[in-house]
Coordinates of C-alpha atoms in Angstrom, one line a residue:
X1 CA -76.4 102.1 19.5
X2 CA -74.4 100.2 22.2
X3 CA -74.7 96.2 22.2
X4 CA -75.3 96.0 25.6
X5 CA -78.2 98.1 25.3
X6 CA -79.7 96.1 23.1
X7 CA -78.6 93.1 25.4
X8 CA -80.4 94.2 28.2
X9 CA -84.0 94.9 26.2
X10 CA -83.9 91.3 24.7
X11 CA -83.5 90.3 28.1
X12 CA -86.1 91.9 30.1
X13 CA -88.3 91.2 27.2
X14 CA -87.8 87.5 27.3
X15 CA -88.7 88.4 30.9
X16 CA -92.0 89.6 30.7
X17 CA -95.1 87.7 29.4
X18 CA -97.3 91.1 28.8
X19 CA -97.5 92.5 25.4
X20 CA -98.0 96.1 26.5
X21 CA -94.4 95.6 28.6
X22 CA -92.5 94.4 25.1
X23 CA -94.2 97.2 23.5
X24 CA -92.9 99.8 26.0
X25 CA -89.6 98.5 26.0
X26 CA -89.2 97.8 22.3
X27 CA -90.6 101.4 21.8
X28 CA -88.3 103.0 24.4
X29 CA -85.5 100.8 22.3
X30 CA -86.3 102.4 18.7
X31 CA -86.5 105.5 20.1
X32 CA -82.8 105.6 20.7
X33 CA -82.3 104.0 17.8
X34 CA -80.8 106.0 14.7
X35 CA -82.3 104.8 11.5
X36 CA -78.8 103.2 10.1
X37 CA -79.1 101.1 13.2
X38 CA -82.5 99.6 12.4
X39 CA -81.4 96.9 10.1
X40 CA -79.2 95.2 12.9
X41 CA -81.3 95.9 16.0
X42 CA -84.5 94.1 14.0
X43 CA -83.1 91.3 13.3
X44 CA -81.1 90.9 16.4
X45 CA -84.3 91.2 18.5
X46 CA -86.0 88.3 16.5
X47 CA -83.2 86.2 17.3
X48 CA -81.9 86.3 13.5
X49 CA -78.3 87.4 11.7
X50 CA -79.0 89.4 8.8
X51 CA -75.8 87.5 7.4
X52 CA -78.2 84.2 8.0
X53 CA -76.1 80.8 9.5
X54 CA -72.7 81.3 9.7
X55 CA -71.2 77.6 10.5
X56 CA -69.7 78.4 14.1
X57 CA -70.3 75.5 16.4
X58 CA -71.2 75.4 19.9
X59 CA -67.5 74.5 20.5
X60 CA -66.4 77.7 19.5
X61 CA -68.8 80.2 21.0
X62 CA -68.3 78.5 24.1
X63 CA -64.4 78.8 24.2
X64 CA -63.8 80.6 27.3
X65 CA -62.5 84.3 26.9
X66 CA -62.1 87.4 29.4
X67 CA -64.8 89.7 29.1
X68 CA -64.3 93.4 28.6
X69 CA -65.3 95.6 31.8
X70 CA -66.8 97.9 29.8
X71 CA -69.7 97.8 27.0
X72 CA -68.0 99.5 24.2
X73 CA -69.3 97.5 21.1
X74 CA -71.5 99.4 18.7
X75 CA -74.4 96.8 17.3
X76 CA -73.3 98.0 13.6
X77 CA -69.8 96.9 14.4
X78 CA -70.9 93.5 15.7
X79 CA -72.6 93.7 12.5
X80 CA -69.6 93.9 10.6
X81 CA -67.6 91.4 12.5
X82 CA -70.0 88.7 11.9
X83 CA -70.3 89.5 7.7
X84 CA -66.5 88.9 8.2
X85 CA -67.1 85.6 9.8
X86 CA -69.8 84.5 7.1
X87 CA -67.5 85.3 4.6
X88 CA -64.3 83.2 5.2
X89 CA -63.9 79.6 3.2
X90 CA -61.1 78.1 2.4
X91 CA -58.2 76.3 3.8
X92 CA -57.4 77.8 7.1
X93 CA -60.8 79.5 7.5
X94 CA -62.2 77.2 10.9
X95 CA -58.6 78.4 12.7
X96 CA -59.7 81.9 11.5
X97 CA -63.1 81.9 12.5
X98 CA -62.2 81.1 15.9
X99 CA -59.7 83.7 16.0
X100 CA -62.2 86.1 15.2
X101 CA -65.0 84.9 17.4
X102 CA -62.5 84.8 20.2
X103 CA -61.8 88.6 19.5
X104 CA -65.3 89.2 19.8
X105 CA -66.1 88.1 22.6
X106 CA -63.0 89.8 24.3
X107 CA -64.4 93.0 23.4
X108 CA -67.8 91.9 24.7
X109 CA -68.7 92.6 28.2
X110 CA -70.3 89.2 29.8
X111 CA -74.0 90.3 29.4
X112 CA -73.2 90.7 25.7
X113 CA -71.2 87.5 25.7
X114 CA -74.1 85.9 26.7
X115 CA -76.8 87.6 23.9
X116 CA -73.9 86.9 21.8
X117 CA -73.8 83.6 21.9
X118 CA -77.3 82.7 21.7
X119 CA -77.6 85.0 18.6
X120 CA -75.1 83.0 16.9
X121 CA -76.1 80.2 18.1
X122 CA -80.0 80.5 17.3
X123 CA -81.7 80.7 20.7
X124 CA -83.0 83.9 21.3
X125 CA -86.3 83.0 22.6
X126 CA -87.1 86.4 23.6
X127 CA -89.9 86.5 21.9
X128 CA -89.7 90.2 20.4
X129 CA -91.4 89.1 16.7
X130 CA -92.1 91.5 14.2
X131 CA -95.7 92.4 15.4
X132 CA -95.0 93.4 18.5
X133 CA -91.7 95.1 17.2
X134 CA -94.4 97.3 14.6
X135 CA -96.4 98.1 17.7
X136 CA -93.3 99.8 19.5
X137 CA -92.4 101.2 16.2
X138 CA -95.8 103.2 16.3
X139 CA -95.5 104.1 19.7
X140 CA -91.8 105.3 19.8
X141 CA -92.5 107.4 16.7
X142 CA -96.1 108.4 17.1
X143 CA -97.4 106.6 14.0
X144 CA -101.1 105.1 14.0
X145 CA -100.5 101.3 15.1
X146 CA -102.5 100.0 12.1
X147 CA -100.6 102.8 9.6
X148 CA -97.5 100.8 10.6
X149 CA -98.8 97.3 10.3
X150 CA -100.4 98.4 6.8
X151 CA -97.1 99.9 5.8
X152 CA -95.4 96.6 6.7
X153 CA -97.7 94.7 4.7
X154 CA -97.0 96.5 1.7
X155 CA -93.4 97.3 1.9
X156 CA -93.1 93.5 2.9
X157 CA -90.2 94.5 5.3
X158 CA -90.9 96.0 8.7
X159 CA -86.8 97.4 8.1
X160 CA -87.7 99.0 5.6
X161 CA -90.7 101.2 7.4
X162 CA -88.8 101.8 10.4
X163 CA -85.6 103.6 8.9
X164 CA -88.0 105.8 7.1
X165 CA -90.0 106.5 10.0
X166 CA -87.2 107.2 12.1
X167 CA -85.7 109.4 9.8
X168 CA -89.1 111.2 8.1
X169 CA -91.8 110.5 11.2
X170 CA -95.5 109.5 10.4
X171 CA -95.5 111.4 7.4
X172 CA -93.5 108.5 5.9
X173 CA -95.9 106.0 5.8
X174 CA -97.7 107.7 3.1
X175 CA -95.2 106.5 1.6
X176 CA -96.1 103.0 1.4
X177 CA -98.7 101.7 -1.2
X178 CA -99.7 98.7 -2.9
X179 CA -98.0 98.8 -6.0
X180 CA -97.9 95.9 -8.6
X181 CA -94.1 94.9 -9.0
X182 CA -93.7 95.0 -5.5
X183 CA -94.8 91.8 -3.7
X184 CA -96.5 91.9 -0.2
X185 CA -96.9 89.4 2.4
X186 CA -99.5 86.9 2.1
X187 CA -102.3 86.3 4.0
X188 CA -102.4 83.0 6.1
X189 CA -104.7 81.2 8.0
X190 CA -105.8 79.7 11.3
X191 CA -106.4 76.2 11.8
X192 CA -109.6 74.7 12.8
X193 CA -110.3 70.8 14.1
X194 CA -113.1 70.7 12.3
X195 CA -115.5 72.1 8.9
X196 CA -118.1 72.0 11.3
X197 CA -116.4 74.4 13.6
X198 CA -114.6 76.3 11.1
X199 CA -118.3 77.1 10.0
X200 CA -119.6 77.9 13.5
X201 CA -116.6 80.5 14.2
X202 CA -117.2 82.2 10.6
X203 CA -120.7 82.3 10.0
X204 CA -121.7 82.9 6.7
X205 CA -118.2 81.7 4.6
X206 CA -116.6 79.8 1.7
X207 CA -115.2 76.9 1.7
X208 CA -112.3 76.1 -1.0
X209 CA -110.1 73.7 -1.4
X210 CA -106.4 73.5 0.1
X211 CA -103.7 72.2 -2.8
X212 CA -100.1 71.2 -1.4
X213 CA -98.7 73.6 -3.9
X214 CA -96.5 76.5 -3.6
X215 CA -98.2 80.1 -2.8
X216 CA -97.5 82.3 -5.5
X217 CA -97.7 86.4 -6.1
X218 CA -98.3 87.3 -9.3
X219 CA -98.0 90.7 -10.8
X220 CA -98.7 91.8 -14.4
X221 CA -98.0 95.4 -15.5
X222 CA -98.5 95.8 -19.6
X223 CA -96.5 92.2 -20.8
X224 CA -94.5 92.4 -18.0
X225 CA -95.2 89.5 -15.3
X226 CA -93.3 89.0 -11.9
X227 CA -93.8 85.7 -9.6
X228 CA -92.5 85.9 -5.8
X229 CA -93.2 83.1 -3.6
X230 CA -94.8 83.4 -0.1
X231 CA -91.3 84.5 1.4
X232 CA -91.1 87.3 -1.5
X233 CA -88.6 85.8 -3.5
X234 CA -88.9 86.3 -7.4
X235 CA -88.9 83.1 -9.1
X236 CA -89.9 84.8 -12.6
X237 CA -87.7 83.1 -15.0
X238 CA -88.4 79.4 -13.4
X239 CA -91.9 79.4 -14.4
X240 CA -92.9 80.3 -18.1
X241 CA -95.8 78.5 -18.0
X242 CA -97.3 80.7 -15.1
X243 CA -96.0 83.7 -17.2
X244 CA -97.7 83.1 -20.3
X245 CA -101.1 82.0 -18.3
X246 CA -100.9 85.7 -16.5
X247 CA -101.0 87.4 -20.0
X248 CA -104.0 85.4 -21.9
X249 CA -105.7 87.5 -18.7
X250 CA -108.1 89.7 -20.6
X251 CA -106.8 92.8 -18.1
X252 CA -103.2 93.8 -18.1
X253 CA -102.6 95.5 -14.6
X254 CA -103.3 93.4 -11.8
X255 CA -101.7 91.4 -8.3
X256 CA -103.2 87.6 -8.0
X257 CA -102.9 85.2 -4.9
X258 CA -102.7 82.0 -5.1
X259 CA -100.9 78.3 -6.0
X260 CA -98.7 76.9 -8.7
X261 CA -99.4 73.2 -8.5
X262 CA -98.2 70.3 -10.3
X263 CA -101.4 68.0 -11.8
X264 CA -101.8 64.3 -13.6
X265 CA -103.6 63.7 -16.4
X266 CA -106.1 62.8 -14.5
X267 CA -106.4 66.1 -12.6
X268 CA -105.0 64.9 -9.3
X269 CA -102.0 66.5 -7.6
X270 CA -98.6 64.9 -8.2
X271 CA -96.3 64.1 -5.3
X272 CA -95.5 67.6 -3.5
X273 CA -91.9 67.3 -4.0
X274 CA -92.2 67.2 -8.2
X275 CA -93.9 70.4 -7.4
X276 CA -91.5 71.7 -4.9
X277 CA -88.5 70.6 -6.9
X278 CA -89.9 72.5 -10.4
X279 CA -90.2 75.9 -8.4
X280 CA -86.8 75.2 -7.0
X281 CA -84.9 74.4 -10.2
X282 CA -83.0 77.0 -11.8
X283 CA -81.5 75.1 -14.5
X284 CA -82.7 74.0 -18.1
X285 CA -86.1 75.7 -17.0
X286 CA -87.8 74.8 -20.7
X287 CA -86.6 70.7 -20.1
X288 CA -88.5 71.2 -16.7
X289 CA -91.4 72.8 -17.6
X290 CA -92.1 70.2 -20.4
X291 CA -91.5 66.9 -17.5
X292 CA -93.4 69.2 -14.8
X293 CA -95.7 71.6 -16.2
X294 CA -97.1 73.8 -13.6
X295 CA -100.4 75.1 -13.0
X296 CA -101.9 78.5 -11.7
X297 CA -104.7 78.0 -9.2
X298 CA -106.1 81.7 -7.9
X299 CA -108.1 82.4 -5.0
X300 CA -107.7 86.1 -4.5
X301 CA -107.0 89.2 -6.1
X302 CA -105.3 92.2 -4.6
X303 CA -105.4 95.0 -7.2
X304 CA -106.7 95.8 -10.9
X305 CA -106.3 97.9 -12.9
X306 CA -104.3 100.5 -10.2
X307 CA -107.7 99.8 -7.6
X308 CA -106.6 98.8 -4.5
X309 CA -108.8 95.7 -3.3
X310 CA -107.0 94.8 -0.2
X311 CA -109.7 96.7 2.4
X312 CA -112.8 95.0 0.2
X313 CA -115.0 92.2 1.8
X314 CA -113.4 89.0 0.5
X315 CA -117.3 88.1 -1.4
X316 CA -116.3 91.5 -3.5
X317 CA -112.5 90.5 -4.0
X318 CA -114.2 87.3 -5.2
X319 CA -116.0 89.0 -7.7
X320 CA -113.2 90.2 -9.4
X321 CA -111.4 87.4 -9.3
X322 CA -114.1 85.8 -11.8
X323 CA -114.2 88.4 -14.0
X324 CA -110.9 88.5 -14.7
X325 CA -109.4 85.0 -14.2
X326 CA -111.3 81.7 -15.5
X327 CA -112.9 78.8 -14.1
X328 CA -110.2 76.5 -14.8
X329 CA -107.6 78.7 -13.2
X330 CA -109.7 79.1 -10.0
X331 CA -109.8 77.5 -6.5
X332 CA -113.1 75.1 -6.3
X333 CA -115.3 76.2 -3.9
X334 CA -118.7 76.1 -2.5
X335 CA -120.5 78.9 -0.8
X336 CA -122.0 78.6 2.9
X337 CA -124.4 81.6 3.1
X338 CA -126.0 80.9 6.2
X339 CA -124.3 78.8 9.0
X340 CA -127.8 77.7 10.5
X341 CA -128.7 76.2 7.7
X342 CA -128.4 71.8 8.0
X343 CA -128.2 71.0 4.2
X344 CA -125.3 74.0 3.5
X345 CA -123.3 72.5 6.4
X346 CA -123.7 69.2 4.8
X347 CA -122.5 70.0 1.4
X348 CA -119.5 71.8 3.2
X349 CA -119.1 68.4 5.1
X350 CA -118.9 67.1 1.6
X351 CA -116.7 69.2 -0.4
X352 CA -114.2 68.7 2.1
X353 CA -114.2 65.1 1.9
X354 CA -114.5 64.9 -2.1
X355 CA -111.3 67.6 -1.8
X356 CA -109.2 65.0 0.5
X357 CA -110.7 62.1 -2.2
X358 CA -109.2 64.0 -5.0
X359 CA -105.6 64.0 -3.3
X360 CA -105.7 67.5 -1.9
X361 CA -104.7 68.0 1.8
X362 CA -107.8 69.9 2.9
X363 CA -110.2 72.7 2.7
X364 CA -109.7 76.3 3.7
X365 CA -112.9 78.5 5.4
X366 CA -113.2 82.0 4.7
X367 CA -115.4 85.0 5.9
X368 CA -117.5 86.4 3.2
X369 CA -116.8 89.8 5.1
X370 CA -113.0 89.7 5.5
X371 CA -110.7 92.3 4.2
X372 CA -107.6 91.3 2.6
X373 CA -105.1 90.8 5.9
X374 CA -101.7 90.5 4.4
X375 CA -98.6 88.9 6.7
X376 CA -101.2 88.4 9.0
X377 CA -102.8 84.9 10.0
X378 CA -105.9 86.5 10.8
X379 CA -109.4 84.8 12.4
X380 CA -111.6 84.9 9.0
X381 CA -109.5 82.5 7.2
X382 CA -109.7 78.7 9.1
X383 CA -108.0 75.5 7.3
X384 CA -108.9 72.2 8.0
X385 CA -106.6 68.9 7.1
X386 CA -106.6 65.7 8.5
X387 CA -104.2 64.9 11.2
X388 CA -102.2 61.9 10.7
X389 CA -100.5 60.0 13.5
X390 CA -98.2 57.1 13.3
X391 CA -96.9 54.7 15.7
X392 CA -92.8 54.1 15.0
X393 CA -89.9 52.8 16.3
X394 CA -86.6 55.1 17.4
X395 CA -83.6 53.3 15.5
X396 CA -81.0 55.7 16.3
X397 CA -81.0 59.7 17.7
X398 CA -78.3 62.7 16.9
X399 CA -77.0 64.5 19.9
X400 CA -78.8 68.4 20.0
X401 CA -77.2 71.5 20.2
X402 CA -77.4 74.9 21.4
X403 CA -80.1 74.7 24.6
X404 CA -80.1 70.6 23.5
X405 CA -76.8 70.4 24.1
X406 CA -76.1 67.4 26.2
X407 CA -79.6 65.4 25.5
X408 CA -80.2 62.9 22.6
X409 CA -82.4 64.8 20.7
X410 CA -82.8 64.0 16.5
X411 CA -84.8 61.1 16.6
X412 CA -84.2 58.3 13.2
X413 CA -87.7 56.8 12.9
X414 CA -88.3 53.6 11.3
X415 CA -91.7 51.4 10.4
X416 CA -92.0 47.5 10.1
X417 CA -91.1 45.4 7.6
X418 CA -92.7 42.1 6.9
X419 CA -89.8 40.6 8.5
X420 CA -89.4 42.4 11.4
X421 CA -86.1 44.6 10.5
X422 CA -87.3 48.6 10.3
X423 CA -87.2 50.8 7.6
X424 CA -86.2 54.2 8.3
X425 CA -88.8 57.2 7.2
X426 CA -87.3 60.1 8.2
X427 CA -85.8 62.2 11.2
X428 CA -87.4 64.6 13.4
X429 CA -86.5 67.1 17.0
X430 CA -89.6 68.8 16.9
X431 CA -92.8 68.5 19.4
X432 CA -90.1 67.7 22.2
X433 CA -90.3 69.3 25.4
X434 CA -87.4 69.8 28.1
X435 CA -89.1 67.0 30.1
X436 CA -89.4 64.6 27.4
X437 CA -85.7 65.4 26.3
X438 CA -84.3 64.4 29.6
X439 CA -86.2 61.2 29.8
X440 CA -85.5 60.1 26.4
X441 CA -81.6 60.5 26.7
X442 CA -81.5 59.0 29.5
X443 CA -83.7 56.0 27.9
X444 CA -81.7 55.7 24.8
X445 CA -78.5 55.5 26.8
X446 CA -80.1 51.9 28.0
X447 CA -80.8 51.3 24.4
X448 CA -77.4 52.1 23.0
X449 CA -75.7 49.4 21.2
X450 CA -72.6 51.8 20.0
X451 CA -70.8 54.8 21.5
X452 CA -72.8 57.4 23.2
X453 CA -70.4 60.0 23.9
X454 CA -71.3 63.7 22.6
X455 CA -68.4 63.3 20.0
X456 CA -70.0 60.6 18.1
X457 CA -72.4 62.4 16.3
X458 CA -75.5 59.8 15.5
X459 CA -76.1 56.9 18.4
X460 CA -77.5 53.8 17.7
X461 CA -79.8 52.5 19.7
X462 CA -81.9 48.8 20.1
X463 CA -85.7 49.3 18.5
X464 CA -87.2 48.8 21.2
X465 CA -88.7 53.2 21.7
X466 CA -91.7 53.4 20.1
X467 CA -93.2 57.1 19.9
X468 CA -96.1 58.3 18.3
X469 CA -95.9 61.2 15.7
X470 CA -98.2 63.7 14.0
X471 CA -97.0 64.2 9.9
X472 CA -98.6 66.4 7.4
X473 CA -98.2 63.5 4.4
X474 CA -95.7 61.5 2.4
X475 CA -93.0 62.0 -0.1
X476 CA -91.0 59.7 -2.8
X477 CA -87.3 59.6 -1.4
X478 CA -84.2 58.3 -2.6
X479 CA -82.9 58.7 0.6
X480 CA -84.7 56.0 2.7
X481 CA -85.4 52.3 1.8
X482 CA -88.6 51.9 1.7
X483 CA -88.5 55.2 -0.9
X484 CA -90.6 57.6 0.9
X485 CA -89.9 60.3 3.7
X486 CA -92.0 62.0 6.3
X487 CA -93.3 65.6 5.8
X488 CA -93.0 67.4 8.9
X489 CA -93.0 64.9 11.9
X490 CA -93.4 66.2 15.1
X491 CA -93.4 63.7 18.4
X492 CA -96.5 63.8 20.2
X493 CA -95.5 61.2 23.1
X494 CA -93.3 57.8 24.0
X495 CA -95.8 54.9 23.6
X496 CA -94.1 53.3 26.6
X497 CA -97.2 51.0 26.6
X498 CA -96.4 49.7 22.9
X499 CA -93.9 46.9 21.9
X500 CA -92.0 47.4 18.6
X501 CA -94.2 44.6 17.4
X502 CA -97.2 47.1 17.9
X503 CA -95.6 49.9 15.6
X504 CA -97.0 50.8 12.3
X505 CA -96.0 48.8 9.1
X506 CA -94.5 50.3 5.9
X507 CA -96.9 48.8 4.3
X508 CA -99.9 50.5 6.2
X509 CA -98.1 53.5 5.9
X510 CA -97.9 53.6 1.8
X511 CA -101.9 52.4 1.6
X512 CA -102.7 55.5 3.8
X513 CA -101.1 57.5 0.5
X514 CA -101.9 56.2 -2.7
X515 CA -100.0 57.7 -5.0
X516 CA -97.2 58.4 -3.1
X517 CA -95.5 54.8 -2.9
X518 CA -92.6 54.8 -5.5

């Protein structure tokens, strides 16, 4: 298949807002597709490089070069050029990198140039995301829509599907079961503002509680047990612990969802990051697992004993789930049979805040009557966590790139100290809009006590911007003074109508997490 053809759909699907137009398009797309082609085009439609980031700067993508006058790149050979570029290091590899790109894009034609150089750069914002990509997969081949989606779900790559159903037709997705060995996508959830809404959108539910662990798949087939993350990756060999809990079950064939979480002796969670760094340590795995023993925590169970459960009510899934796994290794939960009902709304009111008492970061809602919607975040399951918002002070902001390119964008954030001087908790981009990008460079460019030119990479500024943010918790950091960081930050607005001496203290910010303050 031709770049430019490609070019062209992403474009006129970033210019359409209707689903049913991406579908057409993105069907008409695959059906010229040939199934070698499928694991660029994919990938290339979501805006990603199968090869993932490969270090070229704006600088270089945006070096001026002639473009072709005629499409002639294939999109497998644009594939191949770029796993060329991602695999040069060395001395002499940034001149070489260049060279290439600049060869590139003299064999592009300048619609292609353009897609080019948004794909490498990360800003294809055409929105062409897997799900509506599956639904012009059906439709191109003539599959049933949900056939395809299932098939997804279980092959836990839509790639995957699509070069066999090119190549084989509907009769492929036969081929496509739940299997225990092979992980699938997890379910997710919606959020909800509230337990009390949560419950009025589900009727009859569940209520459990949410750890801040890390999801984890696990598979048993005779004595041999597989662990993949949320993503799909196999962490096995990282976590023993996990391993040996999986076969004290009392069955030996079976796929469990759930969390790995690391506890205190007092049964409260330990900092995130203890957890998060465990999972993420490949080395001297028995020293780890003695400092940071992990535990399983199951909610759900996809298959026993070769039954597929995936299509049962989630009540019946539940069912299973006790027979097979004990209490101690299960979610806490609480039943709300009947919505109506004052007193069962008020022990879900409850539970949820004697989960956020005993450190946990909130409560998940779930339909009695919901099927098991893997890769999906379907309506039936509902979290609810608290939303904390913090008013602090910009000490400094990193110049953005790609469509930021030009505007102050990174924002250094920093909290009071008991003598006025700031301590910095973290960094964050996100939550800003075009408008609130212009007006804050512009602002920050008063505030500038350094350099502000694009070349100097971080600009520090007076402390004078206060903004307030929404963060999903705290974590211990080495990195920062005061020895904890920000999970997540996102800017909600510039507090233009706060002074600095109005911001949030580090001190009120460690009492709002006990626990977390090194």
């Amino acid at each position: 298949m031709l770049l430019s053809r490609l070019a062209r759909v992403s474009q006129e699907v970033a210019a359409t807002s209707a689903r049913s137009r991406k579908t057409a398009l993105l069907a008409e797309l695959f059906r010229d597709a040939e199934a070698a082609d499928v694991p660029v085009v994919i990938p290339y439609l979501a805006g990603r490089l199968p090869q993932g980031r490969l270090g070229i700067g704006w600088k270089t993508l945006g070096a001026p070069a002639p473009p072709a006058a005629e499409p002639a790149l294939t999109v497998r050979e644009v594939d191949a050029r770029l796993a060329e570029l991602g695999a040069l290091s060395g001395a002499g590899s940034q001149a070489e990198r260049a060279r290439l790109v600049g060869e590139l894009m003299g064999a592009a034609t300048e619609p292609e140039q353009r897609f080019l150089r948004a794909l490498i750069g990360g800003e294809v914002r055409q929105g062409a995301l897997d799900a509506v990509a599956a639904e012009g997969l059906a439709l191109a081949t003539g599959a049933p829509p949900a056939g395809v989606r299932r098939a997804v779900m279980l092959a836990g790559s839509l790639q995957t599907v699509a070069e066999r159903l090119l190549a084989e037709g509907p009769a492929a997705l036969e081929a496509f079961r739940l299997t225990v060995g092979r992980p699938v996508w997890p379910m997710l959830a919606h959020s909800a503002p509230s337990v009390a809404e949560a419950i009025d959108r589900l009727g009859g539910c569940v209520i459990e509680e949410k750890l801040d662990g890390i999801r984890v798949q696990v598979h048993r087939d005779g004595d041999e047990v597989r662990l993949y993350t949320r993503t799909l990756d196999e962490i096995t060999d990282r976590l023993p612990e996990i391993t040996r809990a999986a076969r004290e079950l009392r069955e030996d064939r079976f796929i469990l969802d759930g969390e790995v979480i690391a506890l205190g002796t007092d049964g409260r969670p330990r900092p995130f990051q203890e957890t998060a760094g465990r999972v993420g340590s490949r080395v001297d795995v028995a020293t780890a697992a003695q400092a940071v023993p992990l535990s399983p925590v199951f909610f759900d169970v996809l298959s026993v004993n070769g039954r597929d459960l995936l299509d049962l009510p989630f009540a019946d899934r539940h069912l299973e789930l006790a027979r097979l796994v004990p209490g101690p290794m299960r979610v806490r939960r609480l039943l709300v049979p009947d919505a109506a009902d004052g007193p069962a709304r008020a022990a879900a009111e409850r539970f949820g805040a004697d989960t956020l008492a005993r450190g946990h970061e909130g409560v998940v809602l779930k339909s009695l009557d919901a099927p098991y919607s893997a890769g999906r975040r379907g309506a039936s399951w509902l979290k609810v966590k608290p939303v904390h918002t913090l008013d602090l002070v910009v000490l400094a902001a990193e110049w953005g790139s790609g469509r930021r390119t030009g505007k102050l964008s990174n924002l250094h954030l920093g909290a009071r100290r008991p003598d006025g001087s700031f301590a910095m908790l973290g960094k964050t981009f996100k939550g800003l809009t075009d408008v609130m990008l212009a007006w804050q460079t512009e602002r920050l460019k008063e505030l500038a006590v350094g350099p502000v030119e694009e070349g100097v990479p971080v600009v520090t500024v007076r402390p004078e911007l206060v903004v307030e943010i929404a963060y999903d918790g705290l974590q211990r950091s080495t990195r920062y003074p005061a020895g904890v960081a920000l999970r997540f930050a996102r800017v909600l607005r510039h507090r233009e109508d706060k002074t600095p001496e109005q911001a949030d203290t580090v001190e009120t910010v460690l009492a709002a997490h006990p626990g977390v303050a090194p």
